[in-house]
Coordinates of C-alpha atoms and ligand atoms in Angstrom, one line a residue:
M1 CA 36.6 -22.5 19.8
I2 CA 34.6 -19.7 18.1
Y3 CA 31.3 -19.1 20.0
L4 CA 28.6 -17.8 17.7
D5 CA 25.6 -18.5 19.9
N6 CA 25.4 -15.2 21.8
A7 CA 21.7 -15.0 21.5
A8 CA 21.5 -18.0 23.8
T9 CA 23.8 -16.5 26.3
T10 CA 26.9 -14.4 26.7
K11 CA 30.0 -14.7 28.7
M12 CA 29.9 -12.7 31.9
F13 CA 32.2 -9.6 32.2
E14 CA 35.0 -10.1 34.8
G15 CA 34.0 -6.8 36.3
A16 CA 30.4 -8.0 36.8
L17 CA 31.8 -11.1 38.5
G18 CA 33.8 -8.8 40.9
Q19 CA 30.5 -7.1 41.8
Y20 CA 28.8 -10.4 42.3
Q21 CA 31.6 -11.5 44.7
K22 CA 31.4 -8.2 46.6
F23 CA 27.6 -8.5 47.2
A24 CA 27.6 -12.2 47.8
C25 CA 30.5 -12.3 50.3
D26 CA 31.1 -8.8 51.8
L27 CA 27.9 -6.9 51.5
F28 CA 25.8 -10.0 51.8
Y29 CA 23.1 -8.5 54.0
N30 CA 19.4 -8.8 53.4
P31 CA 18.1 -5.6 51.8
S32 CA 14.9 -5.9 53.8
A33 CA 16.8 -5.9 57.2
F34 CA 16.2 -2.9 59.4
Y35 CA 19.9 -2.4 60.5
R36 CA 22.4 -0.1 58.8
E37 CA 24.0 -2.9 56.7
G38 CA 20.7 -4.0 55.4
R39 CA 19.7 -0.4 54.6
L40 CA 23.0 0.1 52.8
V41 CA 22.3 -2.9 50.5
R42 CA 18.8 -1.6 49.9
A43 CA 20.3 1.8 48.8
E44 CA 22.6 -0.1 46.4
L45 CA 19.6 -2.0 44.9
D46 CA 17.8 1.3 44.4
N47 CA 20.8 2.7 42.6
A48 CA 20.7 -0.3 40.4
R49 CA 17.1 0.4 39.7
K50 CA 17.9 4.0 38.8
S51 CA 20.8 2.9 36.6
L52 CA 18.6 0.5 34.5
L53 CA 15.8 3.1 34.2
E54 CA 18.3 5.6 32.9
K55 CA 19.8 3.1 30.4
L56 CA 16.3 2.3 29.2
G57 CA 15.6 6.0 28.8
A58 CA 12.6 5.9 31.1
K59 CA 11.1 9.2 32.4
E60 CA 8.6 7.5 34.7
G61 CA 7.9 4.0 36.2
T62 CA 10.2 1.5 37.9
V63 CA 11.8 -1.8 37.4
I64 CA 10.9 -4.9 39.3
F65 CA 13.8 -7.3 39.7
T66 CA 13.1 -10.9 38.8
G67 CA 14.8 -14.2 38.3
G68 CA 15.2 -13.6 34.5
A69 CA 13.2 -12.9 31.4
T70 CA 11.0 -16.0 31.6
E71 CA 9.8 -14.8 35.0
S72 CA 9.4 -11.2 33.8
N73 CA 7.3 -12.3 30.9
N74 CA 5.1 -14.5 33.1
L75 CA 4.6 -11.6 35.5
A76 CA 3.8 -9.1 32.8
I77 CA 1.2 -11.3 31.2
M78 CA -0.4 -13.2 34.1
G79 CA 0.0 -10.2 36.3
S80 CA -2.1 -8.0 33.9
K81 CA -4.8 -10.6 33.3
R82 CA -8.2 -9.6 34.6
N83 CA -11.5 -11.4 35.0
G84 CA -14.2 -10.7 32.5
K85 CA -14.4 -10.8 28.8
W86 CA -10.9 -9.5 28.0
E87 CA -8.9 -10.4 25.0
Y88 CA -5.1 -10.9 24.7
V89 CA -3.0 -10.4 21.5
F90 CA 0.4 -12.0 20.9
S91 CA 2.7 -12.1 17.8
N92 CA 3.4 -15.5 16.3
G93 CA 7.1 -14.8 16.7
E94 CA 7.2 -14.8 20.5
H95 CA 9.7 -16.8 22.6
P96 CA 8.2 -19.8 24.4
S97 CA 8.4 -17.8 27.7
V98 CA 5.6 -15.6 26.1
F99 CA 4.0 -18.0 23.7
N100 CA 3.4 -20.7 26.3
V101 CA 1.9 -18.2 28.7
A102 CA -0.4 -17.2 25.9
K103 CA -1.4 -20.9 25.5
E104 CA -2.0 -21.2 29.2
L105 CA -4.3 -18.1 29.1
E106 CA -6.2 -19.8 26.3
R107 CA -6.4 -23.0 28.3
Q108 CA -7.9 -21.0 31.2
G109 CA -10.7 -19.7 28.9
A110 CA -9.4 -16.3 27.8
I111 CA -9.8 -15.1 24.2
V112 CA -6.3 -15.2 22.8
H113 CA -5.3 -14.0 19.3
F114 CA -2.0 -14.7 17.5
V115 CA -0.9 -12.3 14.9
P116 CA 1.1 -13.7 11.9
L117 CA 4.5 -12.5 10.8
Q118 CA 5.6 -10.9 7.6
A119 CA 8.3 -12.5 5.4
S120 CA 10.8 -10.1 7.0
G121 CA 10.1 -11.6 10.4
E122 CA 8.3 -8.5 11.7
V123 CA 4.8 -8.8 12.9
D124 CA 2.0 -8.1 10.4
Y125 CA 1.0 -4.6 11.4
D126 CA -2.2 -4.6 9.3
K127 CA -3.4 -7.9 10.8
L128 CA -2.6 -6.5 14.3
E129 CA -4.8 -3.5 13.5
E130 CA -7.7 -5.8 12.5
I131 CA -7.5 -7.8 15.7
V132 CA -7.1 -5.1 18.4
C133 CA -10.4 -3.8 19.7
E134 CA -11.7 -2.1 22.9
K135 CA -11.9 -5.5 24.6
T136 CA -8.1 -6.0 24.3
R137 CA -6.5 -6.0 27.7
L138 CA -2.9 -6.7 26.6
V139 CA -0.8 -6.8 23.4
S140 CA 2.6 -8.6 23.7
V141 CA 5.1 -8.2 20.8
M142 CA 8.8 -8.8 21.1
H143 CA 11.3 -6.0 20.3
V144 CA 14.0 -8.1 18.5
S145 CA 13.4 -11.7 17.4
N146 CA 15.8 -14.2 19.0
E147 CA 15.4 -16.4 15.9
T148 CA 16.0 -13.9 13.0
G149 CA 17.1 -10.6 14.4
A150 CA 14.0 -8.9 13.0
V151 CA 13.1 -5.7 14.8
N152 CA 9.5 -4.8 15.4
D153 CA 8.4 -1.1 15.2
I154 CA 7.2 -0.7 18.7
A155 CA 6.2 2.9 18.4
R156 CA 4.0 2.0 15.4
I157 CA 2.4 -0.9 17.3
K158 CA 1.6 1.6 20.2
K159 CA -0.1 3.9 17.7
I160 CA -2.2 1.1 16.3
I161 CA -3.2 0.0 19.7
S162 CA -4.1 3.5 20.9
K163 CA -6.4 4.1 17.9
K164 CA -8.7 1.3 19.0
S165 CA -8.2 0.5 22.7
K166 CA -6.7 1.2 26.1
A167 CA -4.8 -2.1 26.0
L168 CA -1.5 -2.4 27.8
L169 CA 1.6 -3.0 25.6
H170 CA 4.2 -5.6 26.8
V171 CA 7.5 -6.0 25.0
D172 CA 10.0 -8.7 25.4
G173 CA 13.2 -6.7 25.0
V174 CA 15.7 -9.5 25.8
Q175 CA 17.5 -9.3 22.4
A176 CA 17.2 -5.5 22.2
F177 CA 18.2 -4.0 25.6
N178 CA 21.9 -3.0 25.6
K179 CA 22.1 -4.1 21.9
I180 CA 20.1 -1.7 19.8
M181 CA 19.5 2.0 20.4
F182 CA 16.1 3.0 21.7
D183 CA 14.5 5.3 24.2
I184 CA 11.7 3.6 26.2
S185 CA 9.9 6.8 26.9
K186 CA 9.3 7.2 23.1
L187 CA 8.0 3.7 22.5
G188 CA 4.9 4.0 24.6
V189 CA 5.3 0.6 26.3
D190 CA 3.7 -0.3 29.6
L191 CA 5.8 -3.3 30.4
Y192 CA 9.3 -4.3 29.1
T193 CA 11.3 -7.4 29.8
I194 CA 15.1 -7.6 30.1
S195 CA 17.6 -10.4 31.0
A196 CA 21.1 -9.9 32.4
H197 CA 22.8 -13.0 30.8
K198 CA 22.1 -11.7 27.3
F199 CA 24.4 -8.6 27.9
H200 CA 27.3 -10.2 29.8
G201 CA 25.7 -10.3 33.2
P202 CA 24.8 -13.4 35.2
K203 CA 22.1 -16.0 34.4
G204 CA 18.9 -16.2 36.5
V205 CA 18.5 -12.4 36.9
G206 CA 16.5 -9.9 35.0
A207 CA 13.9 -7.2 35.4
L208 CA 10.5 -6.0 34.3
Y209 CA 10.1 -2.3 33.5
V210 CA 6.6 -1.2 34.7
K211 CA 5.4 2.2 33.7
D212 CA 2.5 2.1 36.3
V213 CA 2.6 -0.5 39.0
K214 CA -1.2 -0.2 39.5
V215 CA -1.8 -2.2 36.2
L216 CA -0.1 -5.3 37.6
K217 CA -1.0 -7.9 40.3
N218 CA 1.5 -10.3 41.9
I219 CA 1.6 -13.9 40.7
V220 CA 3.6 -15.3 43.6
F221 CA 2.7 -14.7 47.2
G222 CA 5.2 -13.9 50.0
G223 CA 7.0 -11.1 51.8
G224 CA 6.0 -8.4 49.3
Q225 CA 9.4 -7.4 48.1
E226 CA 9.7 -5.5 44.9
N227 CA 6.7 -3.2 45.2
D228 CA 4.5 -6.2 46.3
L229 CA 4.8 -7.5 42.8
R230 CA 7.6 -10.1 43.2
S231 CA 8.1 -11.6 46.6
G232 CA 11.3 -13.3 47.6
T233 CA 14.7 -11.9 48.8
E234 CA 16.2 -10.1 45.9
N235 CA 19.2 -11.7 44.1
V236 CA 21.4 -8.7 45.2
A237 CA 24.7 -10.1 43.9
G238 CA 23.1 -10.9 40.5
I239 CA 21.4 -7.5 40.3
M240 CA 24.6 -5.6 41.1
A241 CA 26.5 -7.7 38.5
M242 CA 23.7 -6.9 36.0
K243 CA 24.0 -3.2 36.8
W244 CA 27.8 -3.3 36.3
A245 CA 27.4 -5.0 32.9
S246 CA 24.8 -2.6 31.8
E247 CA 26.8 0.4 32.8
H248 CA 29.9 -0.9 30.9
I249 CA 28.2 -1.4 27.6
D250 CA 28.4 1.4 25.0
V251 CA 25.4 0.4 22.9
E252 CA 26.2 2.6 19.9
K253 CA 29.9 1.6 19.7
N254 CA 29.0 -2.1 20.1
F255 CA 26.3 -1.7 17.4
E256 CA 28.8 -0.4 14.9
N257 CA 31.2 -3.3 15.6
A258 CA 28.4 -5.9 15.4
I259 CA 27.4 -4.4 12.0
K260 CA 31.0 -5.0 10.8
L261 CA 31.0 -8.6 12.1
K262 CA 27.6 -9.4 10.4
N263 CA 28.9 -7.9 7.2
I264 CA 32.0 -10.0 7.2
M265 CA 29.9 -13.1 7.8
T266 CA 27.4 -12.2 5.1
E267 CA 30.2 -11.5 2.6
T268 CA 31.9 -14.8 3.4
L269 CA 28.8 -16.9 3.1
K270 CA 27.7 -15.1 0.0
Q271 CA 30.6 -16.6 -1.9
D272 CA 28.3 -19.7 -2.3
D273 CA 24.9 -19.1 -3.8
N274 CA 23.4 -22.0 -1.9
F275 CA 23.4 -19.9 1.3
K276 CA 20.2 -18.0 1.9
I277 CA 20.4 -15.2 4.5
I278 CA 17.4 -13.6 6.1
E279 CA 17.9 -9.9 6.1
S280 CA 17.3 -8.4 9.5
F281 CA 18.0 -5.1 11.3
S282 CA 19.7 -6.4 14.4
P283 CA 23.4 -6.9 13.6
Y284 CA 23.7 -9.5 16.4
I285 CA 21.6 -12.2 14.9
M286 CA 21.5 -14.0 11.5
S287 CA 19.3 -16.8 10.3
V288 CA 20.9 -18.6 7.4
S289 CA 20.2 -21.8 5.5
Y290 CA 22.2 -23.8 3.0
A291 CA 20.0 -25.5 0.4
G292 CA 19.9 -29.2 0.7
V293 CA 21.8 -29.4 4.0
N294 CA 20.0 -30.2 7.2
G295 CA 20.7 -27.4 9.8
E296 CA 21.2 -29.8 12.6
T297 CA 23.7 -31.9 10.7
L298 CA 25.6 -28.7 9.8
A299 CA 25.6 -27.4 13.4
R300 CA 27.0 -30.7 14.6
A301 CA 29.7 -30.8 12.0
L302 CA 30.6 -27.2 12.9
Q303 CA 30.9 -28.2 16.5
D304 CA 33.5 -30.8 15.5
E305 CA 35.4 -27.9 13.7
G306 CA 35.2 -25.7 16.8
V307 CA 32.4 -23.4 15.7
L308 CA 29.3 -23.2 17.9
V309 CA 26.1 -22.1 16.3
S310 CA 22.5 -23.1 17.1
T311 CA 19.6 -24.5 15.1
G312 CA 17.1 -22.2 16.9
S313 CA 16.9 -20.6 20.3
A314 CA 18.6 -22.8 22.9
C315 CA 15.8 -22.6 25.5
S316 CA 13.1 -23.6 23.1
T317 CA 12.3 -26.8 21.4
K318 CA 13.1 -27.0 17.7
K319 CA 9.4 -26.7 17.1
A320 CA 9.4 -23.1 18.4
G321 CA 12.0 -22.2 15.7
N322 CA 9.9 -23.9 13.1
R323 CA 6.8 -22.1 14.3
I324 CA 8.4 -18.7 13.8
L325 CA 10.2 -19.4 10.5
E326 CA 7.0 -21.1 9.1
S327 CA 4.9 -18.2 10.2
M328 CA 7.2 -16.0 8.0
G329 CA 6.2 -18.2 5.0
M330 CA 9.5 -19.9 4.7
K331 CA 9.5 -23.1 2.8
K332 CA 9.7 -26.3 4.9
E333 CA 13.0 -27.4 3.4
D334 CA 14.6 -24.0 4.2
V335 CA 13.3 -24.2 7.8
K336 CA 15.0 -27.6 8.1
S337 CA 18.2 -26.1 6.7
S338 CA 18.3 -23.1 9.1
I339 CA 21.0 -22.3 11.5
R340 CA 21.3 -19.3 13.7
I341 CA 24.6 -17.4 14.0
S342 CA 24.7 -14.8 16.8
F343 CA 27.6 -12.4 17.7
N344 CA 28.8 -10.4 20.6
A345 CA 30.3 -7.0 20.0
Y346 CA 33.7 -7.9 21.4
M347 CA 34.6 -10.6 18.8
S348 CA 37.3 -9.8 16.3
A349 CA 36.8 -9.5 12.6
D350 CA 39.4 -12.3 12.0
E351 CA 37.6 -14.7 14.3
V352 CA 34.3 -14.1 12.4
K353 CA 36.0 -14.4 9.0
K354 CA 37.6 -17.7 10.1
A355 CA 34.3 -19.0 11.4
G356 CA 32.6 -18.0 8.1
E357 CA 35.1 -19.9 6.0
I358 CA 34.6 -23.0 8.2
I359 CA 30.8 -22.7 7.8
L360 CA 31.2 -22.5 4.1
Q361 CA 33.6 -25.5 3.9
C362 CA 31.4 -27.6 6.2
A363 CA 28.2 -27.0 4.3
K364 CA 29.9 -27.8 0.9
K365 CA 31.4 -31.0 2.3
I366 CA 28.1 -32.2 3.7
K367 CA 26.3 -31.4 0.4
N368 CA 28.9 -33.3 -1.6
L369 CA 28.7 -36.3 0.7
E370 CA 24.9 -36.3 0.4
L371 CA 24.9 -36.1 -3.4
Ligands
PMP1 N1 12.9 -13.9 25.5 C1 13.8 -13.9 24.5 C2 13.5 -13.2 23.3 C3 14.9 -14.7 24.7 O1 15.8 -14.8 23.7 C4 15.1 -15.4 25.9 C5 16.3 -16.3 26.0 N2 16.5 -17.3 25.0 C6 14.1 -15.3 26.9 C7 13.0 -14.6 26.7 C8 14.3 -16.1 28.2 O2 15.3 -15.5 29.0 P1 15.8 -16.1 30.4 O3 16.8 -17.1 30.0 O4 16.4 -14.9 31.1 O5 14.6 -16.6 31.1

């Protein structure tokens, strides 16, 4: 089987599993306990915090450990909401864990704006500039699109915001952290979401980078762990496994390999003019469509041939994928034909070449059957 759905989730590193076991079975103590064992686990958690901050390139701030990116996104948005006539700005390309929080804000009576996307999949920076004003409380734009691999220019967004307001900038960095090179201290973000299972760590654990904890309020109530911002005993084993995974990823080396893999796939599919490929900066994600062939039909046929791809992000409904591709101005029939191919840096060139040939053959076969 060739797995090409790494944007949905990745296989956990064996070493990360080793850490998981160590902190679930041996050093299983509660990090809030007063005795030595508890304090030792607390120190390990703080090391994990430091390690992530360093990998992010942060010069200030902290990370709040959460139960994954969905929770981090909810905390960032709902936690920065304030009473009064504040406005909130989101891109149209956001994952449902941001987009549906925006919808909830709207339902609760807040003024919420959605910024359209360009044909490239990046947010429309000019439209963003028109919308942001001094009443803007928060702008939330993702770093790398999970649908297309488009990369938003976060530093440029920060500049646009700063010209007109003191708004906070939240970035969903799930498809960027440990995948593309960046230095968070140069992006000007206030809040940044990461998720362990997208970089070979365990599912159900993530973090929210917070530059200044004073801008956030807790959204769940309890024991006050995690700087009073996220109550509940920390998922220590998951966090330590996330730390291990993060520390064992060479982002630059992996990026180079992912470029090679994406190029191989692109060259293979380009043998047939019916394939349309959306150009995007992230080498990990490709959105492609084959004219006249339904994406879901193709994905199912590929499954029978041992190649796993998706027709959009796994955790969203198909409608979310459509929302994003349609916002880029893609034709309805191309949206219907779309599949998403996503790599991890540890795949071999041969594997990708083989999968590319299978995709090519399957698409042709379906097209001929339907003619
Ligand atoms: N944001 C993006 C961009 C994603 O791709 C995903 C996962 N599909 C999430 C958020 C949600 O992540 P989690 O599964 O950790 O809640």
